[in-house]
C-alpha atoms as a printed R data frame, in Angstrom:
    type eleno elety resid chain resno       x       y       z
1   ATOM     1    CA   UNK     A     1  12.764 119.224  98.005
2   ATOM     2    CA   UNK     A     2  14.213 122.537  97.923
3   ATOM     3    CA   UNK     A     3  12.521 125.617  96.778
4   ATOM     4    CA   UNK     A     4  15.361 126.741  94.515
5   ATOM     5    CA   UNK     A     5  15.578 124.094  91.767
6   ATOM     6    CA   UNK     A     6  18.155 125.854  89.515
7   ATOM     7    CA   UNK     A     7  20.458 126.340  92.460
8   ATOM     8    CA   UNK     A     8  20.267 122.638  93.320
9   ATOM     9    CA   UNK     A     9  21.134 121.672  89.749
10  ATOM    10    CA   UNK     A    10  24.127 124.023  89.752
11  ATOM    11    CA   UNK     A    11  25.377 122.700  93.087
12  ATOM    12    CA   UNK     A    12  24.999 119.101  91.880
13  ATOM    13    CA   UNK     A    13  26.893 119.802  88.649
14  ATOM    14    CA   UNK     A    14  29.655 121.517  90.605
15  ATOM    15    CA   UNK     A    15  29.887 118.635  93.070
16  ATOM    16    CA   UNK     A    16  30.075 116.119  90.208
17  ATOM    17    CA   UNK     A    17  32.639 118.076  88.186
18  ATOM    18    CA   UNK     A    18  34.912 118.858  91.153
19  ATOM    19    CA   UNK     A    19  36.719 115.445  91.221
20  ATOM    20    CA   UNK     A    20  37.371 115.572  87.472
21  ATOM    21    CA   UNK     A    21  38.793 119.114  87.830
22  ATOM    22    CA   UNK     A    22  41.013 117.948  90.659
23  ATOM    23    CA   UNK     A    23  42.173 114.989  88.573
24  ATOM    24    CA   UNK     A    24  42.875 117.249  85.610
25  ATOM    25    CA   UNK     A    25  44.912 119.719  87.648
26  ATOM    26    CA   UNK     A    26  46.765 117.088  89.662
27  ATOM    27    CA   UNK     A    27  50.560 116.814  89.166
28  ATOM    28    CA   UNK     A    28  51.925 113.342  88.499
29  ATOM    29    CA   UNK     A    29  53.897 111.661  91.268
30  ATOM    30    CA   UNK     A    30  55.641 109.235  88.877
31  ATOM    31    CA   UNK     A    31  58.749 110.501  87.055
32  ATOM    32    CA   UNK     A    32  58.272 109.537  83.396
33  ATOM    33    CA   UNK     A    33  61.360 111.382  82.153
34  ATOM    34    CA   UNK     A    34  64.232 109.381  80.679
35  ATOM    35    CA   UNK     A    35  67.075 108.727  83.150
36  ATOM    36    CA   UNK     A    36  70.126 110.963  83.123
37  ATOM    37    CA   UNK     A    37  72.916 109.552  81.013
38  ATOM    38    CA   UNK     A    38  76.226 108.952  82.783
39  ATOM    39    CA   UNK     A    39  79.051 111.240  81.672
40  ATOM    40    CA   UNK     A    40  81.450 108.361  81.087
41  ATOM    41    CA   UNK     A    41  78.952 106.889  78.632
42  ATOM    42    CA   UNK     A    42  78.581 110.192  76.800
43  ATOM    43    CA   UNK     A    43  82.314 110.496  76.103
44  ATOM    44    CA   UNK     A    44  82.607 106.918  74.802
45  ATOM    45    CA   UNK     A    45  86.354 106.739  75.424
46  ATOM    46    CA   UNK     A    46  86.671 103.179  74.121
47  ATOM    47    CA   UNK     A    47  85.024 104.106  70.819
48  ATOM    48    CA   UNK     A    48  87.272 107.149  70.459
49  ATOM    49    CA   UNK     A    49  90.357 105.062  71.200
50  ATOM    50    CA   UNK     A    50  89.346 102.462  68.618
51  ATOM    51    CA   UNK     A    51  88.663 105.183  66.075
52  ATOM    52    CA   UNK     A    52  92.065 106.774  66.773
53  ATOM    53    CA   UNK     A    53  93.772 103.415  66.295
54  ATOM    54    CA   UNK     A    54  91.900 102.892  63.048
55  ATOM    55    CA   UNK     A    55  92.805 106.396  61.838
56  ATOM    56    CA   UNK     A    56  96.466 105.756  62.692
57  ATOM    57    CA   UNK     A    57  96.336 102.511  60.713
58  ATOM    58    CA   UNK     A    58  94.747 104.316  57.747
59  ATOM    59    CA   UNK     A    59  97.412 107.039  57.941
60  ATOM    60    CA   UNK     A    60 100.155 104.405  57.889
61  ATOM    61    CA   UNK     A    61  98.604 102.623  54.920
62  ATOM    62    CA   UNK     A    62  98.177 105.953  53.115
63  ATOM    63    CA   UNK     A    63 101.832 106.821  53.715
64  ATOM    64    CA   UNK     A    64 102.967 103.448  52.327
65  ATOM    65    CA   UNK     A    65 100.676 103.891  49.318
66  ATOM    66    CA   UNK     A    66 102.034 107.396  48.759
67  ATOM    67    CA   UNK     A    67 105.606 106.055  48.876
68  ATOM    68    CA   UNK     A    68 104.714 103.438  46.298
69  ATOM    69    CA   UNK     A    69 103.028 106.017  44.065
70  ATOM    70    CA   UNK     A    70 105.998 108.381  44.286
71  ATOM    71    CA   UNK     A    71 108.304 105.495  43.408
72  ATOM    72    CA   UNK     A    72 106.191 104.769  40.320
73  ATOM    73    CA   UNK     A    73 106.203 108.447  39.325
74  ATOM    74    CA   UNK     A    74 109.998 108.697  39.689
75  ATOM    75    CA   UNK     A    75 110.468 105.659  37.466
76  ATOM    76    CA   UNK     A    76 108.333 107.157  34.663
77  ATOM    77    CA   UNK     A    77 105.359 104.941  35.414
78  ATOM    78    CA   UNK     A    78 106.668 101.951  33.503
79  ATOM    79    CA   UNK     A    79 105.494  98.458  34.300
80  ATOM    80    CA   UNK     A    80 107.931  96.896  36.686
81  ATOM    81    CA   UNK     A    81 107.826  93.138  37.032
82  ATOM    82    CA   UNK     A    82 110.718  92.946  39.527
83  ATOM    83    CA   UNK     A    83 109.886  92.010  43.092
84  ATOM    84    CA   UNK     A    84 111.020  94.998  45.112
85  ATOM    85    CA   UNK     A    85 108.911  94.176  48.115
86  ATOM    86    CA   UNK     A    86 112.020  94.287  50.326
87  ATOM    87    CA   UNK     A    87 112.055  98.078  49.851
88  ATOM    88    CA   UNK     A    88 108.678  98.368  51.571
89  ATOM    89    CA   UNK     A    89 109.096  95.464  53.989
90  ATOM    90    CA   UNK     A    90 110.778  97.498  56.736
91  ATOM    91    CA   UNK     A    91 109.090  97.422  60.106
92  ATOM    92    CA   UNK     A    92 107.151 100.546  60.992
93  ATOM    93    CA   UNK     A    93 107.827 100.247  64.707
94  ATOM    94    CA   UNK     A    94 111.480  99.198  64.492
95  ATOM    95    CA   UNK     A    95 112.698 102.464  66.028
96  ATOM    96    CA   UNK     A    96 110.186 102.245  68.849
97  ATOM    97    CA   UNK     A    97 111.225  98.667  69.660
98  ATOM    98    CA   UNK     A    98 114.889  99.678  69.552
99  ATOM    99    CA   UNK     A    99 114.269 102.599  71.947
100 ATOM   100    CA   UNK     A   100 112.330 100.283  74.276
101 ATOM   101    CA   UNK     A   101 115.179  97.752  74.254
102 ATOM   102    CA   UNK     A   102 117.709 100.503  75.010
103 ATOM   103    CA   UNK     A   103 115.542 101.775  77.871
104 ATOM   104    CA   UNK     A   104 115.233  98.279  79.363
105 ATOM   105    CA   UNK     A   105 118.967  97.661  78.994
106 ATOM   106    CA   UNK     A   106 119.741 100.961  80.700
107 ATOM   107    CA   UNK     A   107 117.377 100.105  83.578
108 ATOM   108    CA   UNK     A   108 118.984  96.674  83.928
109 ATOM   109    CA   UNK     A   109 122.446  98.267  84.051
110 ATOM   110    CA   UNK     A   110 121.270 100.653  86.780
111 ATOM   111    CA   UNK     A   111 119.812  97.785  88.811
112 ATOM   112    CA   UNK     A   112 123.028  95.780  88.410
113 ATOM   113    CA   UNK     A   113 125.112  98.752  89.543
114 ATOM   114    CA   UNK     A   114 122.876  99.232  92.614
115 ATOM   115    CA   UNK     A   115 123.176  95.545  93.487
116 ATOM   116    CA   UNK     A   116 126.961  95.576  93.080
117 ATOM   117    CA   UNK     A   117 127.340  98.749  95.149
118 ATOM   118    CA   UNK     A   118 125.000  97.581  97.921
119 ATOM   119    CA   UNK     A   119 126.659  96.767 101.230
120 ATOM   120    CA   UNK     A   120 125.926  93.286 102.566
121 ATOM   121    CA   UNK     A   121 123.382  93.175 105.355
122 ATOM   122    CA   UNK     A   122 124.556  89.824 106.798
123 ATOM   123    CA   UNK     A   123 127.952  89.478 108.444
124 ATOM   124    CA   UNK     A   124 128.994  85.832 108.344
125 ATOM   125    CA   UNK     A   125 131.990  86.505 110.599
126 ATOM   126    CA   UNK     A   126 129.715  87.921 113.297
127 ATOM   127    CA   UNK     A   127 127.490  84.848 112.900
128 ATOM   128    CA   UNK     A   128 130.500  82.585 113.360
129 ATOM   129    CA   UNK     A   129 131.605  84.471 116.495
130 ATOM   130    CA   UNK     A   130 128.092  84.311 117.907
131 ATOM   131    CA   UNK     A   131 127.874  80.573 117.205
132 ATOM   132    CA   UNK     A   132 131.200  79.979 118.960
133 ATOM   133    CA   UNK     A   133 130.016  82.025 121.958
134 ATOM   134    CA   UNK     A   134 126.797  79.960 122.064
135 ATOM   135    CA   UNK     A   135 128.895  76.753 121.906
136 ATOM   136    CA   UNK     A   136 130.988  77.953 124.850
137 ATOM   137    CA   UNK     A   137 127.836  78.769 126.831
138 ATOM   138    CA   UNK     A   138 126.366  75.376 125.923
139 ATOM   139    CA   UNK     A   139 129.532  73.560 127.004
140 ATOM   140    CA   UNK     A   140 129.468  75.443 130.340
141 ATOM   141    CA   UNK     A   141 125.836  74.462 130.920
142 ATOM   142    CA   UNK     A   142 126.106  70.786 129.862
143 ATOM   143    CA   UNK     A   143 126.663  68.123 132.513
144 ATOM   144    CA   UNK     A   144 128.622  65.912 130.127
145 ATOM   145    CA   UNK     A   145 131.150  67.716 127.963
146 ATOM   146    CA   UNK     A   146 130.718  67.000 124.235
147 ATOM   147    CA   UNK     A   147 132.180  68.356 121.069
148 ATOM   148    CA   UNK     A   148 130.217  71.198 119.550
149 ATOM   149    CA   UNK     A   149 127.857  70.263 116.780
150 ATOM   150    CA   UNK     A   150 129.801  72.329 114.264
151 ATOM   151    CA   UNK     A   151 133.090  70.707 115.251
152 ATOM   152    CA   UNK     A   152 131.488  67.275 114.880
153 ATOM   153    CA   UNK     A   153 130.197  68.065 111.374
154 ATOM   154    CA   UNK     A   154 133.582  69.465 110.331
155 ATOM   155    CA   UNK     A   155 135.344  66.362 111.660
156 ATOM   156    CA   UNK     A   156 132.786  64.121 109.941
157 ATOM   157    CA   UNK     A   157 133.434  65.912 106.648
158 ATOM   158    CA   UNK     A   158 137.155  65.509 107.163
159 ATOM   159    CA   UNK     A   159 136.726  61.774 107.852
160 ATOM   160    CA   UNK     A   160 134.509  61.385 104.746
161 ATOM   161    CA   UNK     A   161 137.058  63.221 102.606
162 ATOM   162    CA   UNK     A   162 139.878  61.058 103.989
163 ATOM   163    CA   UNK     A   163 137.878  57.900 103.233
164 ATOM   164    CA   UNK     A   164 137.367  59.085  99.642
165 ATOM   165    CA   UNK     A   165 141.076  59.782  99.333
166 ATOM   166    CA   UNK     A   166 141.973  56.370 100.732
167 ATOM   167    CA   UNK     A   167 139.711  54.725  98.134
168 ATOM   168    CA   UNK     A   168 141.351  56.713  95.365
169 ATOM   169    CA   UNK     A   169 144.872  55.716  96.363
170 ATOM   170    CA   UNK     A   170 144.200  51.963  96.809
């Protein structure tokens, strides 16, 4: 032993309490906070859109109901057993559909005008001239002179047509 017993006791208590003090004062290394919420989830655009659609539907129904109530008030509130449902049966989006149809028709007219005014990009006369030039080159190259393929097909067509005519006149 030591000669100073109280000092030993104090040092022992301090040594034993030091880890618990360090544990108490230690900052956590694990983040226990809730995660940040994404901004697109906070706005809830889909929910707002659905609510707007529902509100628009309610407004439309309220307007129709108001029209019916005003009709009843104008007719002195009497019981009416006639079927006047045709008065309220008009389509609510008839004008919108009509405008859409007019827009589409106008676009179609513009497309048709552009197509009709467009200059052709293929020149069949130039093709014909080029084919004849190729036939001349081919006939100059060939060892045995033959009719051009196009001339043969035209003659074959002529022969077929003549055969059909002969059969008709027999």
